[in-house]
PDB file of C-alpha atoms and ligand atoms in Angstrom:
ATOM      1  CA  MET A   1      43.740   3.271  -0.099  1.00 96.00           C
ATOM      2  CA  LYS A   2      41.900   6.549  -1.927  1.00 98.00           C
ATOM      3  CA  VAL A   3      37.978   5.494  -0.842  1.00 98.00           C
ATOM      4  CA  ILE A   4      35.429   7.589  -2.587  1.00 98.00           C
ATOM      5  CA  ILE A   5      31.953   7.585  -0.511  1.00 98.00           C
ATOM      6  CA  ALA A   6      28.927   8.514  -2.617  1.00 98.00           C
ATOM      7  CA  GLY A   7      25.105   9.827  -1.001  1.00 98.00           C
ATOM      8  CA  SER A   8      27.922  11.853   2.215  1.00 98.00           C
ATOM      9  CA  LYS A   9      24.968  13.775   3.678  1.00 98.00           C
ATOM     10  CA  GLY A  10      23.070  10.243   3.941  1.00 97.00           C
ATOM     11  CA  MET A  11      21.794   8.849   7.117  1.00 98.00           C
ATOM     12  CA  LEU A  12      24.433   5.593   6.988  1.00 98.00           C
ATOM     13  CA  ALA A  13      27.629   7.771   5.286  1.00 98.00           C
ATOM     14  CA  GLN A  14      27.475  10.232   8.173  1.00 98.00           C
ATOM     15  CA  ASP A  15      28.322   7.111  10.349  1.00 98.00           C
ATOM     16  CA  LEU A  16      30.815   5.565   7.919  1.00 98.00           C
ATOM     17  CA  ILE A  17      32.676   8.298   6.256  1.00 98.00           C
ATOM     18  CA  PRO A  18      34.701   8.892   9.609  1.00 97.00           C
ATOM     19  CA  LEU A  19      35.242   5.236  10.217  1.00 97.00           C
ATOM     20  CA  LEU A  20      37.040   5.076   7.258  1.00 98.00           C
ATOM     21  CA  THR A  21      39.012   8.295   6.937  1.00 98.00           C
ATOM     22  CA  GLU A  22      40.144   6.786  10.432  1.00 97.00           C
ATOM     23  CA  GLN A  23      42.457   4.358   7.987  1.00 95.00           C
ATOM     24  CA  HIS A  24      42.116   5.940   4.390  1.00 97.00           C
ATOM     25  CA  GLU A  25      42.084   7.991   2.028  1.00 98.00           C
ATOM     26  CA  THR A  26      38.205   9.610   1.688  1.00 98.00           C
ATOM     27  CA  SER A  27      37.160  11.776  -0.711  1.00 98.00           C
ATOM     28  CA  SER A  28      32.763  11.988  -0.874  1.00 98.00           C
ATOM     29  CA  PHE A  29      30.190  13.461  -2.838  1.00 98.00           C
ATOM     30  CA  ASP A  30      26.367  14.062  -2.181  1.00 98.00           C
ATOM     31  CA  GLN A  31      23.951  15.002  -5.648  1.00 97.00           C
ATOM     32  CA  ASP A  32      24.315  18.758  -5.026  1.00 97.00           C
ATOM     33  CA  GLU A  33      28.531  17.599  -6.184  1.00 98.00           C
ATOM     34  CA  VAL A  34      27.798  15.131  -8.240  1.00 98.00           C
ATOM     35  CA  ASP A  35      24.450  13.521  -9.236  1.00 98.00           C
ATOM     36  CA  ILE A  36      25.532   9.547 -10.500  1.00 98.00           C
ATOM     37  CA  THR A  37      22.600   9.390 -13.123  1.00 98.00           C
ATOM     38  CA  ASP A  38      24.955  11.348 -14.853  1.00 98.00           C
ATOM     39  CA  LYS A  39      27.340   9.415 -15.935  1.00 98.00           C
ATOM     40  CA  GLY A  40      29.571  12.339 -16.796  1.00 98.00           C
ATOM     41  CA  ARG A  41      30.361  13.616 -13.987  1.00 98.00           C
ATOM     42  CA  VAL A  42      30.280  10.389 -12.276  1.00 98.00           C
ATOM     43  CA  PHE A  43      33.202   9.782 -14.775  1.00 98.00           C
ATOM     44  CA  GLU A  44      34.706  12.911 -14.293  1.00 98.00           C
ATOM     45  CA  PHE A  45      34.803  12.756 -10.366  1.00 98.00           C
ATOM     46  CA  VAL A  46      35.856   9.217 -10.182  1.00 98.00           C
ATOM     47  CA  GLY A  47      38.818   9.820 -12.695  1.00 98.00           C
ATOM     48  CA  SER A  48      40.119  12.783 -11.066  1.00 98.00           C
ATOM     49  CA  VAL A  49      40.361  10.704  -7.783  1.00 98.00           C
ATOM     50  CA  LYS A  50      41.414   6.734  -9.166  1.00 98.00           C
ATOM     51  CA  PRO A  51      39.939   5.464  -5.992  1.00 98.00           C
ATOM     52  CA  ASP A  52      40.838   1.917  -4.666  1.00 98.00           C
ATOM     53  CA  LEU A  53      37.113   2.110  -3.658  1.00 98.00           C
ATOM     54  CA  ILE A  54      34.173   2.905  -3.991  1.00 98.00           C
ATOM     55  CA  VAL A  55      31.097   2.495  -1.690  1.00 98.00           C
ATOM     56  CA  ASN A  56      27.701   3.830  -2.845  1.00 98.00           C
ATOM     57  CA  CYS A  57      25.260   4.824  -0.022  1.00 98.00           C
ATOM     58  CA  ALA A  58      23.345   7.018  -2.416  1.00 98.00           C
ATOM     59  CA  ALA A  59      20.133   5.802  -3.643  1.00 98.00           C
ATOM     60  CA  TYR A  60      16.187   7.029  -3.784  1.00 98.00           C
ATOM     61  CA  ASN A  61      14.924   5.517  -0.483  1.00 96.00           C
ATOM     62  CA  GLN A  62      11.466   6.532  -0.402  1.00 95.00           C
ATOM     63  CA  VAL A  63       9.555   3.253  -0.775  1.00 95.00           C
ATOM     64  CA  ASP A  64       5.609   4.531  -0.779  1.00 95.00           C
ATOM     65  CA  GLN A  65       6.783   7.238  -3.634  1.00 97.00           C
ATOM     66  CA  ALA A  66       8.848   4.972  -5.523  1.00 98.00           C
ATOM     67  CA  GLU A  67       4.810   3.840  -6.312  1.00 98.00           C
ATOM     68  CA  ALA A  68       4.497   6.878  -8.130  1.00 98.00           C
ATOM     69  CA  ASP A  69       7.496   8.186  -9.102  1.00 98.00           C
ATOM     70  CA  ARG A  70       9.202   5.023 -10.817  1.00 98.00           C
ATOM     71  CA  GLU A  71      11.211   6.411 -13.293  1.00 98.00           C
ATOM     72  CA  THR A  72      12.659   8.923 -10.226  1.00 98.00           C
ATOM     73  CA  ALA A  73      13.269   5.312  -8.605  1.00 98.00           C
ATOM     74  CA  PHE A  74      14.939   4.139 -11.207  1.00 98.00           C
ATOM     75  CA  ARG A  75      16.978   6.856 -12.873  1.00 98.00           C
ATOM     76  CA  VAL A  76      18.887   6.500  -8.932  1.00 98.00           C
ATOM     77  CA  ASN A  77      19.107   3.088  -7.948  1.00 98.00           C
ATOM     78  CA  GLY A  78      18.776   1.216 -11.389  1.00 98.00           C
ATOM     79  CA  GLU A  79      20.511   4.281 -14.291  1.00 98.00           C
ATOM     80  CA  GLY A  80      22.793   5.662 -11.456  1.00 98.00           C
ATOM     81  CA  VAL A  81      24.784   2.249 -10.230  1.00 98.00           C
ATOM     82  CA  LYS A  82      25.314   1.666 -13.589  1.00 98.00           C
ATOM     83  CA  HIS A  83      27.297   4.648 -13.687  1.00 98.00           C
ATOM     84  CA  LEU A  84      29.569   4.465 -11.044  1.00 98.00           C
ATOM     85  CA  ALA A  85      29.463   0.279 -11.397  1.00 98.00           C
ATOM     86  CA  LEU A  86      31.197   1.520 -15.063  1.00 98.00           C
ATOM     87  CA  ALA A  87      33.888   3.522 -13.285  1.00 98.00           C
ATOM     88  CA  CYS A  88      34.720   1.324 -11.759  1.00 98.00           C
ATOM     89  CA  LYS A  89      35.993  -1.445 -13.786  1.00 98.00           C
ATOM     90  CA  GLU A  90      37.424   1.751 -15.611  1.00 98.00           C
ATOM     91  CA  PHE A  91      39.520   3.107 -13.016  1.00 98.00           C
ATOM     92  CA  LYS A  92      40.129  -0.468 -11.610  1.00 97.00           C
ATOM     93  CA  SER A  93      38.233   0.697  -8.192  1.00 98.00           C
ATOM     94  CA  VAL A  94      36.473  -2.182  -6.514  1.00 98.00           C
ATOM     95  CA  PHE A  95      32.849  -1.212  -5.873  1.00 98.00           C
ATOM     96  CA  CYS A  96      31.127  -1.467  -2.517  1.00 98.00           C
ATOM     97  CA  HIS A  97      27.574  -1.696  -3.143  1.00 98.00           C
ATOM     98  CA  PHE A  98      24.339  -1.193  -0.494  1.00 98.00           C
ATOM     99  CA  SER A  99      21.608  -3.066  -1.452  1.00 98.00           C
ATOM    100  CA  THR A 100      18.210  -3.881   0.866  1.00 98.00           C
ATOM    101  CA  ASP A 101      16.121  -7.180   1.856  1.00 96.00           C
ATOM    102  CA  TYR A 102      13.473  -5.317  -0.806  1.00 97.00           C
ATOM    103  CA  VAL A 103      14.405  -7.459  -3.502  1.00 98.00           C
ATOM    104  CA  PHE A 104      13.152 -10.052  -1.761  1.00 97.00           C
ATOM    105  CA  ASP A 105       8.911 -10.857  -1.496  1.00 96.00           C
ATOM    106  CA  GLY A 106       9.032 -11.292   2.303  1.00 92.00           C
ATOM    107  CA  LYS A 107       7.210 -14.622   1.857  1.00 91.00           C
ATOM    108  CA  GLY A 108      10.407 -16.209   3.791  1.00 87.00           C
ATOM    109  CA  ASN A 109       9.503 -17.783   7.401  1.00 87.00           C
ATOM    110  CA  ARG A 110      13.018 -17.690   8.097  1.00 90.00           C
ATOM    111  CA  PRO A 111      16.056 -14.674   7.447  1.00 89.00           C
ATOM    112  CA  TYR A 112      16.851 -14.456   3.856  1.00 93.00           C
ATOM    113  CA  GLN A 113      20.397 -15.830   2.622  1.00 95.00           C
ATOM    114  CA  PRO A 114      22.452 -14.310   0.084  1.00 94.00           C
ATOM    115  CA  ASP A 115      21.533 -16.938  -3.180  1.00 95.00           C
ATOM    116  CA  ASP A 116      18.644 -16.720  -2.014  1.00 97.00           C
ATOM    117  CA  GLU A 117      16.601 -15.649  -5.200  1.00 97.00           C
ATOM    118  CA  PRO A 118      14.928 -11.945  -5.528  1.00 98.00           C
ATOM    119  CA  ASN A 119      11.318 -11.064  -6.129  1.00 98.00           C
ATOM    120  CA  PRO A 120      10.776  -7.887  -5.391  1.00 98.00           C
ATOM    121  CA  ILE A 121       6.645  -6.622  -5.530  1.00 97.00           C
ATOM    122  CA  SER A 122       7.529  -2.976  -4.801  1.00 98.00           C
ATOM    123  CA  ALA A 123       8.745  -0.785  -7.313  1.00 98.00           C
ATOM    124  CA  TYR A 124      11.582   0.652  -4.371  1.00 98.00           C
ATOM    125  CA  GLY A 125      12.099  -2.694  -4.383  1.00 98.00           C
ATOM    126  CA  GLU A 126      11.905  -3.505  -8.392  1.00 98.00           C
ATOM    127  CA  SER A 127      14.481  -0.548  -8.752  1.00 98.00           C
ATOM    128  CA  LYS A 128      17.632  -1.602  -6.295  1.00 98.00           C
ATOM    129  CA  ARG A 129      16.814  -5.128  -7.818  1.00 98.00           C
ATOM    130  CA  ALA A 130      18.087  -3.145 -11.329  1.00 98.00           C
ATOM    131  CA  GLY A 131      21.382  -1.667  -9.274  1.00 98.00           C
ATOM    132  CA  GLU A 132      22.454  -5.142  -8.239  1.00 98.00           C
ATOM    133  CA  VAL A 133      21.715  -7.254 -11.855  1.00 98.00           C
ATOM    134  CA  PHE A 134      24.357  -3.644 -12.605  1.00 98.00           C
ATOM    135  CA  VAL A 135      26.198  -4.437 -10.377  1.00 98.00           C
ATOM    136  CA  HIS A 136      26.969  -8.309 -10.933  1.00 98.00           C
ATOM    137  CA  SER A 137      26.826  -8.140 -14.665  1.00 98.00           C
ATOM    138  CA  ILE A 138      29.135  -4.742 -15.350  1.00 98.00           C
ATOM    139  CA  LEU A 139      31.726  -5.735 -12.080  1.00 98.00           C
ATOM    140  CA  SER A 140      33.830  -9.406 -11.202  1.00 95.00           C
ATOM    141  CA  ASP A 141      35.232  -7.835  -7.856  1.00 86.00           C
ATOM    142  CA  TYR A 142      32.524  -6.123  -5.406  1.00 97.00           C
ATOM    143  CA  TYR A 143      30.606  -6.131  -2.527  1.00 97.00           C
ATOM    144  CA  LEU A 144      26.895  -5.764  -2.250  1.00 98.00           C
ATOM    145  CA  ILE A 145      25.560  -5.687   1.200  1.00 98.00           C
ATOM    146  CA  ARG A 146      21.758  -6.215   1.481  1.00 98.00           C
ATOM    147  CA  THR A 147      20.764  -4.274   5.261  1.00 97.00           C
ATOM    148  CA  SER A 148      17.648  -3.846   6.352  1.00 95.00           C
ATOM    149  CA  SER A 149      15.055  -0.720   8.168  1.00 94.00           C
ATOM    150  CA  LEU A 150      17.897   1.710   9.256  1.00 97.00           C
ATOM    151  CA  TYR A 151      18.476   3.469  12.278  1.00 96.00           C
ATOM    152  CA  GLY A 152      20.550   5.919  12.763  1.00 96.00           C
ATOM    153  CA  LYS A 153      21.526   9.298  14.652  1.00 94.00           C
ATOM    154  CA  HIS A 154      21.038  11.245  11.166  1.00 95.00           C
ATOM    155  CA  GLY A 155      18.503  10.601   9.244  1.00 88.00           C
ATOM    156  CA  PRO A 156      14.480   9.929   9.485  1.00 89.00           C
ATOM    157  CA  ASN A 157      13.782   6.329  10.606  1.00 92.00           C
ATOM    158  CA  PHE A 158      11.441   4.674  12.282  1.00 90.00           C
ATOM    159  CA  VAL A 159      12.944   4.247  15.771  1.00 90.00           C
ATOM    160  CA  HIS A 160      12.924   8.356  15.959  1.00 91.00           C
ATOM    161  CA  THR A 161       9.049   8.494  14.418  1.00 92.00           C
ATOM    162  CA  ILE A 162       8.134   6.199  17.431  1.00 92.00           C
ATOM    163  CA  LEU A 163      10.290   7.761  19.755  1.00 92.00           C
ATOM    164  CA  ARG A 164       9.001  11.145  18.883  1.00 93.00           C
ATOM    165  CA  LEU A 165       5.472  10.280  18.068  1.00 95.00           C
ATOM    166  CA  ALA A 166       5.552   8.630  21.794  1.00 95.00           C
ATOM    167  CA  GLN A 167       6.291  12.082  23.231  1.00 96.00           C
ATOM    168  CA  GLU A 168       3.475  13.382  22.013  1.00 96.00           C
ATOM    169  CA  ARG A 169       0.792  10.558  22.204  1.00 96.00           C
ATOM    170  CA  ASP A 170      -0.557   8.371  24.917  1.00 95.00           C
ATOM    171  CA  VAL A 171      -1.461   5.849  22.474  1.00 96.00           C
ATOM    172  CA  LEU A 172       0.878   4.874  19.564  1.00 95.00           C
ATOM    173  CA  LYS A 173      -1.592   2.668  17.108  1.00 92.00           C
ATOM    174  CA  VAL A 174       1.991   1.147  14.565  1.00 91.00           C
ATOM    175  CA  VAL A 175       1.260  -1.102  12.035  1.00 88.00           C
ATOM    176  CA  GLU A 176       1.514  -5.037  13.112  1.00 89.00           C
ATOM    177  CA  ASP A 177       2.165  -7.344   9.826  1.00 86.00           C
ATOM    178  CA  GLN A 178       5.455  -6.401   9.032  1.00 85.00           C
ATOM    179  CA  VAL A 179       8.587  -8.248   9.997  1.00 85.00           C
ATOM    180  CA  MET A 180      12.179  -6.651  10.307  1.00 86.00           C
ATOM    181  CA  SER A 181      15.539  -6.854  10.968  1.00 89.00           C
ATOM    182  CA  PRO A 182      16.658  -2.511  12.553  1.00 92.00           C
ATOM    183  CA  THR A 183      19.816  -2.634  11.847  1.00 96.00           C
ATOM    184  CA  TRP A 184      21.788   0.438  13.443  1.00 97.00           C
ATOM    185  CA  THR A 185      23.508   2.621  11.123  1.00 98.00           C
ATOM    186  CA  VAL A 186      27.297   2.160  13.055  1.00 98.00           C
ATOM    187  CA  SER A 187      27.090  -1.254  13.663  1.00 98.00           C
ATOM    188  CA  LEU A 188      26.779  -1.563   9.683  1.00 98.00           C
ATOM    189  CA  ALA A 189      29.435   0.876   9.287  1.00 98.00           C
ATOM    190  CA  HIS A 190      31.108  -0.743  11.481  1.00 97.00           C
ATOM    191  CA  GLY A 191      30.739  -4.279  10.145  1.00 96.00           C
ATOM    192  CA  ALA A 192      31.582  -2.565   6.284  1.00 96.00           C
ATOM    193  CA  ARG A 193      34.682  -1.485   7.405  1.00 93.00           C
ATOM    194  CA  ARG A 194      36.366  -4.785   8.362  1.00 87.00           C
ATOM    195  CA  HIS A 195      35.667  -6.804   5.373  1.00 82.00           C
TER     196      HIS A 195
HETATM  197  N1  NAP B   1      17.131   3.716   4.946  1.00 69.59           N
HETATM  198  C1  NAP B   1      16.899   1.913   5.310  1.00 69.59           C
HETATM  199  O1  NAP B   1      16.272   1.521   6.438  1.00 69.59           O
HETATM  200  C2  NAP B   1      17.526   0.779   4.025  1.00 69.59           C
HETATM  201  C3  NAP B   1      16.789  -0.349   4.652  1.00 69.59           C
HETATM  202  C4  NAP B   1      17.322  -0.955   3.458  1.00 69.59           C
HETATM  203  C5  NAP B   1      18.812  -0.800   2.690  1.00 69.59           C
HETATM  204  N2  NAP B   1      19.238   1.032   2.606  1.00 69.59           N
HETATM  205  C6  NAP B   1      20.112   1.073   1.728  1.00 69.59           C
HETATM  206  O2  NAP B   1      21.836   1.470   2.183  1.00 69.59           O
HETATM  207  C7  NAP B   1      22.292   2.903   1.821  1.00 69.59           C
HETATM  208  C8  NAP B   1      22.198   3.965   2.865  1.00 69.59           C
HETATM  209  O3  NAP B   1      20.675   4.858   3.375  1.00 69.59           O
HETATM  210  P1  NAP B   1      20.145   5.491   3.749  1.00 69.59           P
HETATM  211  O4  NAP B   1      19.009   5.750   4.903  1.00 69.59           O
HETATM  212  O5  NAP B   1      21.680   5.608   4.478  1.00 69.59           O
HETATM  213  O6  NAP B   1      20.374   6.564   2.886  1.00 69.59           O
HETATM  214  P2  NAP B   1      19.804   8.444   2.957  1.00 69.59           P
HETATM  215  O7  NAP B   1      19.955   8.819   3.944  1.00 69.59           O
HETATM  216  O8  NAP B   1      18.721   8.058   2.424  1.00 69.59           O
HETATM  217  O9  NAP B   1      20.704   9.149   1.957  1.00 69.59           O
HETATM  218  C9  NAP B   1      20.758   8.676   0.797  1.00 69.59           C
HETATM  219  C10 NAP B   1      21.818  10.198  -0.116  1.00 69.59           C
HETATM  220  O10 NAP B   1      21.536   9.791  -1.239  1.00 69.59           O
HETATM  221  C11 NAP B   1      21.615  10.758  -2.076  1.00 69.59           C
HETATM  222  N3  NAP B   1      20.840  10.944  -3.706  1.00 69.59           N
HETATM  223  C12 NAP B   1      20.066  10.857  -3.955  1.00 69.59           C
HETATM  224  N4  NAP B   1      19.627  10.966  -4.968  1.00 69.59           N
HETATM  225  C13 NAP B   1      21.115  10.954  -5.501  1.00 69.59           C
HETATM  226  C14 NAP B   1      21.818  11.448  -6.647  1.00 69.59           C
HETATM  227  N5  NAP B   1      21.015  11.528  -7.740  1.00 69.59           N
HETATM  228  N6  NAP B   1      22.986  11.099  -6.939  1.00 69.59           N
HETATM  229  C15 NAP B   1      23.612  11.738  -5.860  1.00 69.59           C
HETATM  230  N7  NAP B   1      23.446  11.546  -4.448  1.00 69.59           N
HETATM  231  C16 NAP B   1      21.815  10.929  -4.168  1.00 69.59           C
HETATM  232  C17 NAP B   1      21.007  11.995  -1.290  1.00 69.59           C
HETATM  233  O11 NAP B   1      20.658  12.722  -1.121  1.00 69.59           O
HETATM  234  P3  NAP B   1      18.683  13.782  -1.003  1.00 69.59           P
HETATM  235  O12 NAP B   1      18.672  13.163   0.239  1.00 69.59           O
HETATM  236  O13 NAP B   1      19.517  15.361  -1.316  1.00 69.59           O
HETATM  237  O14 NAP B   1      18.094  12.726  -2.303  1.00 69.59           O
HETATM  238  C18 NAP B   1      20.802  11.097   0.250  1.00 69.59           C
HETATM  239  O15 NAP B   1      21.739  12.313   1.015  1.00 69.59           O
HETATM  240  C19 NAP B   1      21.178   2.966   0.190  1.00 69.59           C
HETATM  241  O16 NAP B   1      21.583   1.936  -0.465  1.00 69.59           O
HETATM  242  C20 NAP B   1      19.634   2.364   1.570  1.00 69.59           C
HETATM  243  O17 NAP B   1      19.088   1.658  -0.519  1.00 69.59           O
HETATM  244  C21 NAP B   1      17.948   1.349   3.038  1.00 69.59           C
END
């Protein structure tokens, strides 16, 4: 297959691209080459490749900063995803998009299921949900993978932070009111490739 991966310099993409490249003809970009908020540029790139599949790893992921900068969060995670979905429709590509557990309100006491009702309670969660809604409404053939608390060797993450602080300090103070399912980017990349 011909596969485009968006957000190529990100933590997940850097583990996913080599795996996909073993089996497929891949091309990838990050925002310095194609900004997904620029619909014309997205269509130009996708049209030049006419891929069978587009995998979107591009996102605005700064959860706390999104509260003060909702506009950027919605532009990238909402409009940007809409442009990729529209390009998939135009060029008859399947879409694989990554979303997040932040589309839920976190009040449940069991692992979330795909059909659970989204109810985001943060700007980041709302912006990622906006992207999901565009995907649902534009496409019928897509994969939507909601992942959680990624860690991997190619990006800043909770595990890196704790390992660094553990070397610097004798005592660590860490939030205790948050429950998450840490997900290794390599596991997610293998799981995504299988499907
Ligand atoms: N990290 C997590 O804990 C986590 C948890 C749940 C879900 N997810 C989702 O999983 C996916 C992969 O996450 P990740 O942690 O690998 O992401 P990441 O490391 O933040 O990588 C995202 C990439 O997208 C790029 N990007 C940002 N805006 C763009 C734009 N307008 N056009 C094109 N590229 C753009 C970023 O570039 P810059 O660095 O220059 O901004 C970055 O290289 C995302 O959909 C994310 O929402 C992540």
